[in-house]
Amino acid sequence: MHILIGTGQKPLHAAAPGVRVLLLTDQTDGATARRLAQYGSLLDIETTFDTALNTLLGDPLGYDLFVMDCDGFGGVTAAERAIATLIAADARMRVMLVSCEFDEPAYPLGRRAAVCLPEVVSEEAFRFGFDHVLRDRATVTYM
């Protein structure tokens, strides 16, 4: 069972700048990359599926979030394969999926469930998904 919440509700707090994000996309200057950069994310972009997964799993610091523009890599089927790989490796980062296969945004309450966003989505819905998926991320400040 999936329990979803709408964008009319606000997360407890907005995600802080400095979130480490790995974006898998075939459009390095696309809307997803621009939005994530505007939020102050520490953004790494990969353009190949296997390289992205190897980067995620091999990074010693650990990413906070994996975002996949699914359509350039086989759609939701490829996203399911990526998630299965991350689960098998016991990866702990949160996941956002963007695809034209999604009819409307989905913001599941489960901490291990991906936020799913349509390819064409409002700024409000995208930002809500970003904040929602990172809602329990611990904020760390270095001095």
PDB file of C-alpha atoms in Angstrom:
ATOM      1  CA  MET A   1       0.000   0.000   0.000  1.00  0.00           C
ATOM      2  CA  HIS A   2       1.229   3.490  -0.880  1.00  0.00           C
ATOM      3  CA  ILE A   3       0.100   6.517   1.085  1.00  0.00           C
ATOM      4  CA  LEU A   4       0.602   9.725  -0.823  1.00  0.00           C
ATOM      5  CA  ILE A   5       0.388  13.325   0.226  1.00  0.00           C
ATOM      6  CA  GLY A   6      -0.388  16.317  -1.957  1.00  0.00           C
ATOM      7  CA  THR A   7       1.605  19.467  -2.626  1.00  0.00           C
ATOM      8  CA  GLY A   8      -0.895  21.464  -0.570  1.00  0.00           C
ATOM      9  CA  GLN A   9       0.883  20.134   2.500  1.00  0.00           C
ATOM     10  CA  LYS A  10       4.330  21.337   3.469  1.00  0.00           C
ATOM     11  CA  PRO A  11       7.248  19.177   4.654  1.00  0.00           C
ATOM     12  CA  LEU A  12       8.293  19.805   8.232  1.00  0.00           C
ATOM     13  CA  HIS A  13      11.310  21.742   6.973  1.00  0.00           C
ATOM     14  CA  ALA A  14      12.874  22.528   3.633  1.00  0.00           C
ATOM     15  CA  ALA A  15      16.035  20.672   2.668  1.00  0.00           C
ATOM     16  CA  ALA A  16      19.112  22.734   3.426  1.00  0.00           C
ATOM     17  CA  PRO A  17      21.643  23.779   0.779  1.00  0.00           C
ATOM     18  CA  GLY A  18      24.625  21.488   0.403  1.00  0.00           C
ATOM     19  CA  VAL A  19      22.695  18.301  -0.315  1.00  0.00           C
ATOM     20  CA  ARG A  20      24.949  15.898  -2.255  1.00  0.00           C
ATOM     21  CA  VAL A  21      23.042  14.877  -5.365  1.00  0.00           C
ATOM     22  CA  LEU A  22      23.966  12.530  -8.180  1.00  0.00           C
ATOM     23  CA  LEU A  23      21.843  13.212 -11.259  1.00  0.00           C
ATOM     24  CA  LEU A  24      21.622  10.650 -14.046  1.00  0.00           C
ATOM     25  CA  THR A  25      20.441  12.497 -17.143  1.00  0.00           C
ATOM     26  CA  ASP A  26      20.941  12.725 -20.868  1.00  0.00           C
ATOM     27  CA  GLN A  27      20.230  16.478 -20.671  1.00  0.00           C
ATOM     28  CA  THR A  28      23.008  18.018 -18.601  1.00  0.00           C
ATOM     29  CA  ASP A  29      21.543  21.498 -19.053  1.00  0.00           C
ATOM     30  CA  GLY A  30      17.910  20.373 -18.701  1.00  0.00           C
ATOM     31  CA  ALA A  31      15.240  21.478 -16.250  1.00  0.00           C
ATOM     32  CA  THR A  32      16.119  18.867 -13.613  1.00  0.00           C
ATOM     33  CA  ALA A  33      19.785  19.894 -13.470  1.00  0.00           C
ATOM     34  CA  ARG A  34      18.910  23.599 -13.352  1.00  0.00           C
ATOM     35  CA  ARG A  35      16.405  23.129 -10.533  1.00  0.00           C
ATOM     36  CA  LEU A  36      18.768  21.056  -8.409  1.00  0.00           C
ATOM     37  CA  ALA A  37      21.559  23.605  -8.893  1.00  0.00           C
ATOM     38  CA  GLN A  38      19.193  26.460  -7.918  1.00  0.00           C
ATOM     39  CA  TYR A  39      18.484  24.698  -4.619  1.00  0.00           C
ATOM     40  CA  GLY A  40      22.166  24.899  -3.685  1.00  0.00           C
ATOM     41  CA  SER A  41      22.796  21.193  -4.199  1.00  0.00           C
ATOM     42  CA  LEU A  42      26.305  19.841  -4.538  1.00  0.00           C
ATOM     43  CA  LEU A  43      25.452  18.368  -7.918  1.00  0.00           C
ATOM     44  CA  ASP A  44      27.338  15.658  -9.770  1.00  0.00           C
ATOM     45  CA  ILE A  45      25.975  14.700 -13.186  1.00  0.00           C
ATOM     46  CA  GLU A  46      26.443  11.383 -14.948  1.00  0.00           C
ATOM     47  CA  THR A  47      25.251  10.659 -18.471  1.00  0.00           C
ATOM     48  CA  THR A  48      25.581   6.858 -18.536  1.00  0.00           C
ATOM     49  CA  PHE A  49      23.576   4.385 -16.488  1.00  0.00           C
ATOM     50  CA  ASP A  50      26.413   2.081 -15.406  1.00  0.00           C
ATOM     51  CA  THR A  51      28.771   4.939 -14.544  1.00  0.00           C
ATOM     52  CA  ALA A  52      26.100   6.558 -12.379  1.00  0.00           C
ATOM     53  CA  LEU A  53      25.468   3.367 -10.406  1.00  0.00           C
ATOM     54  CA  ASN A  54      29.205   2.719  -9.983  1.00  0.00           C
ATOM     55  CA  THR A  55      29.673   6.297  -8.775  1.00  0.00           C
ATOM     56  CA  LEU A  56      26.814   5.985  -6.278  1.00  0.00           C
ATOM     57  CA  LEU A  57      28.039   2.697  -4.877  1.00  0.00           C
ATOM     58  CA  GLY A  58      31.728   3.597  -4.862  1.00  0.00           C
ATOM     59  CA  ASP A  59      31.540   7.019  -3.253  1.00  0.00           C
ATOM     60  CA  PRO A  60      33.098   6.936   0.232  1.00  0.00           C
ATOM     61  CA  LEU A  61      31.184  10.001   1.510  1.00  0.00           C
ATOM     62  CA  GLY A  62      27.789   8.852   0.294  1.00  0.00           C
ATOM     63  CA  TYR A  63      25.259  10.844  -1.672  1.00  0.00           C
ATOM     64  CA  ASP A  64      22.137  12.207   0.007  1.00  0.00           C
ATOM     65  CA  LEU A  65      20.023  11.873  -3.125  1.00  0.00           C
ATOM     66  CA  PHE A  66      19.983  10.062  -6.455  1.00  0.00           C
ATOM     67  CA  VAL A  67      17.851  11.728  -9.137  1.00  0.00           C
ATOM     68  CA  MET A  68      17.195   9.925 -12.409  1.00  0.00           C
ATOM     69  CA  ASP A  69      15.742  11.446 -15.564  1.00  0.00           C
ATOM     70  CA  CYS A  70      14.404   8.034 -16.554  1.00  0.00           C
ATOM     71  CA  ASP A  71      13.299   8.646 -20.138  1.00  0.00           C
ATOM     72  CA  GLY A  72      16.810   8.817 -21.605  1.00  0.00           C
ATOM     73  CA  PHE A  73      17.731   5.432 -20.132  1.00  0.00           C
ATOM     74  CA  GLY A  74      14.756   3.157 -20.782  1.00  0.00           C
ATOM     75  CA  GLY A  75      12.044   4.764 -18.677  1.00  0.00           C
ATOM     76  CA  VAL A  76      10.602   3.381 -15.480  1.00  0.00           C
ATOM     77  CA  THR A  77      11.925  -0.105 -16.296  1.00  0.00           C
ATOM     78  CA  ALA A  78      15.497   1.245 -16.099  1.00  0.00           C
ATOM     79  CA  ALA A  79      14.628   3.088 -12.883  1.00  0.00           C
ATOM     80  CA  GLU A  80      13.392  -0.155 -11.332  1.00  0.00           C
ATOM     81  CA  ARG A  81      16.673  -1.817 -12.319  1.00  0.00           C
ATOM     82  CA  ALA A  82      18.665   1.035 -10.753  1.00  0.00           C
ATOM     83  CA  ILE A  83      16.667   0.873  -7.524  1.00  0.00           C
ATOM     84  CA  ALA A  84      17.060  -2.917  -7.337  1.00  0.00           C
ATOM     85  CA  THR A  85      20.826  -2.478  -7.704  1.00  0.00           C
ATOM     86  CA  LEU A  86      20.914   0.137  -4.932  1.00  0.00           C
ATOM     87  CA  ILE A  87      18.814  -2.023  -2.612  1.00  0.00           C
ATOM     88  CA  ALA A  88      21.009  -5.069  -3.252  1.00  0.00           C
ATOM     89  CA  ALA A  89      24.075  -2.997  -2.338  1.00  0.00           C
ATOM     90  CA  ASP A  90      22.339  -1.663   0.799  1.00  0.00           C
ATOM     91  CA  ALA A  91      22.693   1.927  -0.427  1.00  0.00           C
ATOM     92  CA  ARG A  92      21.072   4.482   1.861  1.00  0.00           C
ATOM     93  CA  MET A  93      20.520   7.581  -0.291  1.00  0.00           C
ATOM     94  CA  ARG A  94      17.043   8.827  -1.163  1.00  0.00           C
ATOM     95  CA  VAL A  95      15.713   8.579  -4.741  1.00  0.00           C
ATOM     96  CA  MET A  96      13.711  10.865  -7.046  1.00  0.00           C
ATOM     97  CA  LEU A  97      12.543   9.658 -10.444  1.00  0.00           C
ATOM     98  CA  VAL A  98      11.463  11.939 -13.293  1.00  0.00           C
ATOM     99  CA  SER A  99       9.641  10.408 -16.273  1.00  0.00           C
ATOM    100  CA  CYS A 100       6.950  11.103 -18.845  1.00  0.00           C
ATOM    101  CA  GLU A 101       5.511   7.719 -17.786  1.00  0.00           C
ATOM    102  CA  PHE A 102       4.234   9.246 -14.534  1.00  0.00           C
ATOM    103  CA  ASP A 103       0.836  10.926 -14.844  1.00  0.00           C
ATOM    104  CA  GLU A 104       1.059  12.910 -11.625  1.00  0.00           C
ATOM    105  CA  PRO A 105       3.555  13.474  -8.808  1.00  0.00           C
ATOM    106  CA  ALA A 106       3.757  10.819  -6.089  1.00  0.00           C
ATOM    107  CA  TYR A 107       5.187  11.628  -2.661  1.00  0.00           C
ATOM    108  CA  PRO A 108       5.154   8.341  -0.729  1.00  0.00           C
ATOM    109  CA  LEU A 109       5.438   8.490   3.034  1.00  0.00           C
ATOM    110  CA  GLY A 110       7.774   5.482   3.221  1.00  0.00           C
ATOM    111  CA  ARG A 111      11.345   6.536   3.831  1.00  0.00           C
ATOM    112  CA  ARG A 112      12.705   3.979   1.358  1.00  0.00           C
ATOM    113  CA  ALA A 113      10.239   4.783  -1.444  1.00  0.00           C
ATOM    114  CA  ALA A 114      11.131   7.020  -4.391  1.00  0.00           C
ATOM    115  CA  VAL A 115       9.428  10.308  -5.127  1.00  0.00           C
ATOM    116  CA  CYS A 116       8.074  10.035  -8.688  1.00  0.00           C
ATOM    117  CA  LEU A 117       7.560  13.141 -10.804  1.00  0.00           C
ATOM    118  CA  PRO A 118       6.216  13.600 -14.336  1.00  0.00           C
ATOM    119  CA  GLU A 119       8.714  15.009 -16.838  1.00  0.00           C
ATOM    120  CA  VAL A 120       6.631  18.173 -17.112  1.00  0.00           C
ATOM    121  CA  VAL A 121       6.004  19.243 -13.531  1.00  0.00           C
ATOM    122  CA  SER A 122       5.564  22.620 -11.871  1.00  0.00           C
ATOM    123  CA  GLU A 123       8.372  24.212  -9.903  1.00  0.00           C
ATOM    124  CA  GLU A 124       6.209  23.921  -6.768  1.00  0.00           C
ATOM    125  CA  ALA A 125       5.692  20.159  -7.245  1.00  0.00           C
ATOM    126  CA  PHE A 126       9.378  19.555  -7.999  1.00  0.00           C
ATOM    127  CA  ARG A 127      10.562  21.555  -4.984  1.00  0.00           C
ATOM    128  CA  PHE A 128       8.006  19.824  -2.784  1.00  0.00           C
ATOM    129  CA  GLY A 129       9.318  16.434  -3.968  1.00  0.00           C
ATOM    130  CA  PHE A 130      12.908  17.481  -3.269  1.00  0.00           C
ATOM    131  CA  ASP A 131      12.070  18.673   0.241  1.00  0.00           C
ATOM    132  CA  HIS A 132       9.822  15.691   0.892  1.00  0.00           C
ATOM    133  CA  VAL A 133      12.338  13.031  -0.077  1.00  0.00           C
ATOM    134  CA  LEU A 134      14.987  14.694   2.120  1.00  0.00           C
ATOM    135  CA  ARG A 135      12.660  15.505   5.029  1.00  0.00           C
ATOM    136  CA  ASP A 136      14.563  13.400   7.572  1.00  0.00           C
ATOM    137  CA  ARG A 137      18.071  14.243   6.382  1.00  0.00           C
ATOM    138  CA  ALA A 138      20.258  15.292   9.255  1.00  0.00           C
ATOM    139  CA  THR A 139      21.684  18.761   8.805  1.00  0.00           C
ATOM    140  CA  VAL A 140      25.417  18.919   9.406  1.00  0.00           C
ATOM    141  CA  THR A 141      27.279  22.201   9.655  1.00  0.00           C
ATOM    142  CA  TYR A 142      31.067  22.371   9.372  1.00  0.00           C
ATOM    143  CA  MET A 143      32.907  25.335  10.870  1.00  0.00           C
TER     144      MET A 143
END
